[in-house]
Amino acid sequence: MSVDQLAVPPADAARRLLGSVLWSGPVGVRIVEVEAYGGDTAGPWPDPASHSGRGPTTRNAVMFGPAGVLYVYLSYGTHFCVNVTSGPDGVASAVLLRSGEVVAGLDTARARRPTARRDHDLARGPGNFGSAMGITLADYGTDLFERSAPVRLALNEPIAAERIVSGPRVGVRLAADVAWRFWLPESAAVSAYRRSPRAPRPAT
């Protein structure tokens, strides 16, 4: 499976990542929930909710590079959120990995997430996903298709469209009703939808 499969529009890349496995050392997590994010107004997918929506910065630089690179950021000063860059080189977009099922290294993931009550809670939600995998800002910019990389992505066969559900993204104030959150409804690891209280209510 090639990185070229992620050099596509953000929503397509998000769907493609579902069912694939992200590896970090002994821990493997099957991805069951994602959110797609576009880029700035100069690109084909302007997205005011994206970190790249206002153009390139030191923080979001990898979003403007090639697909298949790890973009990690610190959320609310406590959690490391894990993203995979997508789209062609030079065009900003990325996919946030929201939730997953631990399929390998269960004991290691449990040690990292001692407050998780059930195994399907270990990587449920983007902060917990990063914690279960032990990913930090030191992993920023990792080429996920490099065999010797500490964090690697194994793309599995694409999930059939009828098995994927989509809906609005979680917790964003701008573009809150863009249906770029995708998940596998049969998985207990999918997180709950929470609309940002700062987001305008949809027109009725």
Tab-separated table of C-alpha atoms in Angstrom:
chain	number	residue	atom	x	y	z
A	1	MET	CA	0.000	0.000	0.000
A	2	SER	CA	1.439	3.326	-1.101
A	3	VAL	CA	1.493	6.875	0.233
A	4	ASP	CA	-0.021	7.916	-3.117
A	5	GLN	CA	-3.364	6.705	-1.773
A	6	LEU	CA	-3.295	9.609	0.697
A	7	ALA	CA	-2.277	12.263	-1.866
A	8	VAL	CA	-5.966	12.923	-2.480
A	9	PRO	CA	-8.623	15.375	-1.196
A	10	PRO	CA	-8.892	15.387	2.611
A	11	ALA	CA	-12.253	13.618	2.878
A	12	ASP	CA	-11.036	10.836	0.568
A	13	ALA	CA	-7.849	10.435	2.604
A	14	ALA	CA	-9.904	10.297	5.813
A	15	ARG	CA	-12.064	7.461	4.494
A	16	ARG	CA	-8.953	5.632	3.256
A	17	LEU	CA	-7.370	5.690	6.705
A	18	LEU	CA	-10.311	3.948	8.366
A	19	GLY	CA	-9.460	0.343	9.160
A	20	SER	CA	-5.723	0.921	8.789
A	21	VAL	CA	-3.277	0.400	11.655
A	22	LEU	CA	-0.885	2.942	13.149
A	23	TRP	CA	2.126	1.428	14.881
A	24	SER	CA	4.298	3.024	17.565
A	25	GLY	CA	6.777	0.550	18.986
A	26	PRO	CA	4.849	-2.511	20.193
A	27	VAL	CA	1.463	-0.759	20.125
A	28	GLY	CA	-0.765	-1.071	17.074
A	29	VAL	CA	-4.078	0.789	16.868
A	30	ARG	CA	-6.716	0.155	14.216
A	31	ILE	CA	-8.194	3.493	13.171
A	32	VAL	CA	-11.996	3.661	13.538
A	33	GLU	CA	-12.749	7.413	13.636
A	34	VAL	CA	-11.148	10.336	11.816
A	35	GLU	CA	-11.714	13.993	10.919
A	36	ALA	CA	-10.528	15.652	7.712
A	37	TYR	CA	-9.135	19.194	7.583
A	38	GLY	CA	-8.275	21.303	4.565
A	39	GLY	CA	-5.987	24.300	4.252
A	40	ASP	CA	-5.728	27.986	3.487
A	41	THR	CA	-7.632	30.049	0.931
A	42	ALA	CA	-4.824	29.657	-1.612
A	43	GLY	CA	-5.479	25.921	-1.833
A	44	PRO	CA	-8.329	23.852	-3.254
A	45	TRP	CA	-9.861	23.008	0.143
A	46	PRO	CA	-10.064	26.236	2.179
A	47	ASP	CA	-11.003	25.367	5.742
A	48	PRO	CA	-11.213	28.007	8.501
A	49	ALA	CA	-11.324	25.263	11.144
A	50	SER	CA	-7.949	23.878	10.079
A	51	HIS	CA	-4.633	24.747	11.714
A	52	SER	CA	-3.422	25.616	8.210
A	53	GLY	CA	-6.433	27.816	7.449
A	54	ARG	CA	-4.441	31.040	7.813
A	55	GLY	CA	-1.372	29.855	5.942
A	56	PRO	CA	1.912	28.169	6.847
A	57	THR	CA	3.568	28.579	10.235
A	58	THR	CA	6.311	26.754	12.099
A	59	ARG	CA	3.650	24.721	13.877
A	60	ASN	CA	1.707	23.558	10.817
A	61	ALA	CA	4.554	23.366	8.278
A	62	VAL	CA	4.229	19.641	7.615
A	63	MET	CA	0.596	20.104	6.568
A	64	PHE	CA	1.923	21.900	3.479
A	65	GLY	CA	4.277	19.056	2.599
A	66	PRO	CA	3.760	15.587	1.142
A	67	ALA	CA	1.160	13.102	2.300
A	68	GLY	CA	1.870	10.404	4.862
A	69	VAL	CA	3.718	12.529	7.408
A	70	LEU	CA	2.893	12.710	11.109
A	71	TYR	CA	1.529	16.058	12.334
A	72	VAL	CA	1.414	16.191	16.140
A	73	TYR	CA	0.190	19.100	18.244
A	74	LEU	CA	-0.402	19.701	21.937
A	75	SER	CA	-4.083	20.264	22.742
A	76	TYR	CA	-5.028	22.376	25.784
A	77	GLY	CA	-1.526	21.882	27.139
A	78	THR	CA	-2.186	18.261	28.111
A	79	HIS	CA	-2.861	15.927	25.162
A	80	PHE	CA	-0.895	15.125	22.023
A	81	CYS	CA	-3.201	14.839	19.011
A	82	VAL	CA	-2.124	12.692	16.064
A	83	ASN	CA	-2.708	13.628	12.422
A	84	VAL	CA	-1.665	12.222	9.062
A	85	THR	CA	-0.942	14.701	6.275
A	86	SER	CA	-2.792	14.239	3.011
A	87	GLY	CA	-3.114	15.773	-0.436
A	88	PRO	CA	-0.346	16.617	-2.925
A	89	ASP	CA	2.948	18.139	-1.822
A	90	GLY	CA	2.571	21.888	-1.313
A	91	VAL	CA	-1.180	21.795	-0.652
A	92	ALA	CA	-2.232	21.820	2.998
A	93	SER	CA	-4.528	19.173	4.440
A	94	ALA	CA	-4.439	16.508	7.135
A	95	VAL	CA	-6.581	13.926	8.894
A	96	LEU	CA	-6.989	13.875	12.677
A	97	LEU	CA	-7.026	10.360	14.116
A	98	ARG	CA	-9.846	10.576	16.636
A	99	SER	CA	-10.254	6.993	17.897
A	100	GLY	CA	-8.946	3.496	17.454
A	101	GLU	CA	-8.929	-0.063	18.740
A	102	VAL	CA	-5.710	-1.389	20.285
A	103	VAL	CA	-4.858	-4.541	18.316
A	104	ALA	CA	-1.296	-5.086	19.600
A	105	GLY	CA	0.698	-4.057	22.669
A	106	LEU	CA	-2.359	-4.052	24.907
A	107	ASP	CA	-0.366	-4.196	28.150
A	108	THR	CA	1.750	-1.208	27.106
A	109	ALA	CA	-1.335	0.789	26.151
A	110	ARG	CA	-2.985	-0.064	29.477
A	111	ALA	CA	0.099	1.107	31.371
A	112	ARG	CA	-0.035	4.422	29.519
A	113	ARG	CA	-3.783	4.810	30.121
A	114	PRO	CA	-4.316	3.420	33.651
A	115	THR	CA	-7.598	5.308	34.119
A	116	ALA	CA	-9.269	3.665	31.096
A	117	ARG	CA	-12.063	1.427	32.370
A	118	ARG	CA	-12.384	-0.785	29.288
A	119	ASP	CA	-10.041	-1.768	26.475
A	120	HIS	CA	-12.129	0.080	23.904
A	121	ASP	CA	-11.614	3.278	25.916
A	122	LEU	CA	-7.815	3.119	25.640
A	123	ALA	CA	-7.591	5.049	22.351
A	124	ARG	CA	-11.098	6.531	22.318
A	125	GLY	CA	-10.851	10.249	21.585
A	126	PRO	CA	-7.875	12.072	20.026
A	127	GLY	CA	-6.014	12.802	23.272
A	128	ASN	CA	-6.374	9.220	24.456
A	129	PHE	CA	-5.284	7.973	21.033
A	130	GLY	CA	-1.991	9.830	21.334
A	131	SER	CA	-1.504	8.750	24.958
A	132	ALA	CA	-2.145	5.049	24.267
A	133	MET	CA	0.421	5.145	21.472
A	134	GLY	CA	3.007	7.122	23.437
A	135	ILE	CA	3.265	9.714	20.651
A	136	THR	CA	4.681	13.154	21.529
A	137	LEU	CA	5.934	16.282	19.774
A	138	ALA	CA	9.244	14.445	19.279
A	139	ASP	CA	7.439	12.379	16.607
A	140	TYR	CA	6.348	15.462	14.621
A	141	GLY	CA	7.339	15.172	10.970
A	142	THR	CA	7.841	11.389	10.955
A	143	ASP	CA	7.526	9.772	7.512
A	144	LEU	CA	4.933	7.120	8.292
A	145	PHE	CA	5.915	4.977	5.305
A	146	GLU	CA	9.597	4.794	6.247
A	147	ARG	CA	10.218	1.219	7.434
A	148	SER	CA	12.684	2.254	10.137
A	149	ALA	CA	10.499	5.080	11.504
A	150	PRO	CA	9.406	4.850	15.163
A	151	VAL	CA	5.797	5.462	14.092
A	152	ARG	CA	4.520	3.675	10.998
A	153	LEU	CA	1.256	3.408	9.093
A	154	ALA	CA	-0.026	0.181	7.563
A	155	LEU	CA	-2.805	0.894	5.090
A	156	ASN	CA	-5.262	-1.988	5.024
A	157	GLU	CA	-7.758	-2.650	2.254
A	158	PRO	CA	-10.262	0.198	1.799
A	159	ILE	CA	-13.471	-0.022	3.834
A	160	ALA	CA	-16.642	-0.281	1.764
A	161	ALA	CA	-18.503	3.024	1.566
A	162	GLU	CA	-21.696	1.567	3.025
A	163	ARG	CA	-19.844	0.699	6.262
A	164	ILE	CA	-18.709	4.304	6.848
A	165	VAL	CA	-20.820	6.971	8.556
A	166	SER	CA	-20.111	10.693	8.310
A	167	GLY	CA	-21.156	13.740	10.298
A	168	PRO	CA	-19.996	17.157	11.537
A	169	ARG	CA	-16.614	17.570	13.151
A	170	VAL	CA	-16.247	17.692	16.929
A	171	GLY	CA	-15.503	20.791	18.966
A	172	VAL	CA	-14.703	23.255	16.174
A	173	ARG	CA	-16.148	26.767	16.229
A	174	LEU	CA	-15.771	27.529	12.511
A	175	ALA	CA	-17.181	25.355	9.720
A	176	ALA	CA	-18.811	23.298	12.468
A	177	ASP	CA	-21.359	21.672	10.164
A	178	VAL	CA	-18.902	20.389	7.571
A	179	ALA	CA	-19.507	16.615	7.535
A	180	TRP	CA	-15.834	15.625	7.497
A	181	ARG	CA	-15.899	13.309	10.493
A	182	PHE	CA	-15.973	9.656	9.430
A	183	TRP	CA	-16.290	6.544	11.574
A	184	LEU	CA	-17.038	2.828	11.644
A	185	PRO	CA	-20.295	2.531	13.617
A	186	GLU	CA	-19.746	-1.092	14.632
A	187	SER	CA	-16.758	-0.104	16.787
A	188	ALA	CA	-17.272	0.616	20.501
A	189	ALA	CA	-14.145	2.796	20.391
A	190	VAL	CA	-15.844	5.591	18.413
A	191	SER	CA	-16.080	8.746	20.524
A	192	ALA	CA	-19.230	10.732	21.310
A	193	TYR	CA	-20.126	13.777	19.205
A	194	ARG	CA	-19.846	17.075	21.059
A	195	ARG	CA	-20.593	20.315	19.281
A	196	SER	CA	-18.559	23.331	20.330
A	197	PRO	CA	-20.667	25.694	22.462
A	198	ARG	CA	-19.012	28.532	20.519
A	199	ALA	CA	-20.234	27.247	17.159
A	200	PRO	CA	-23.287	29.001	15.664
A	201	ARG	CA	-26.405	26.887	15.658
A	202	PRO	CA	-27.346	25.558	12.220
A	203	ALA	CA	-30.109	27.399	10.400
A	204	THR	CA	-33.554	25.739	10.689
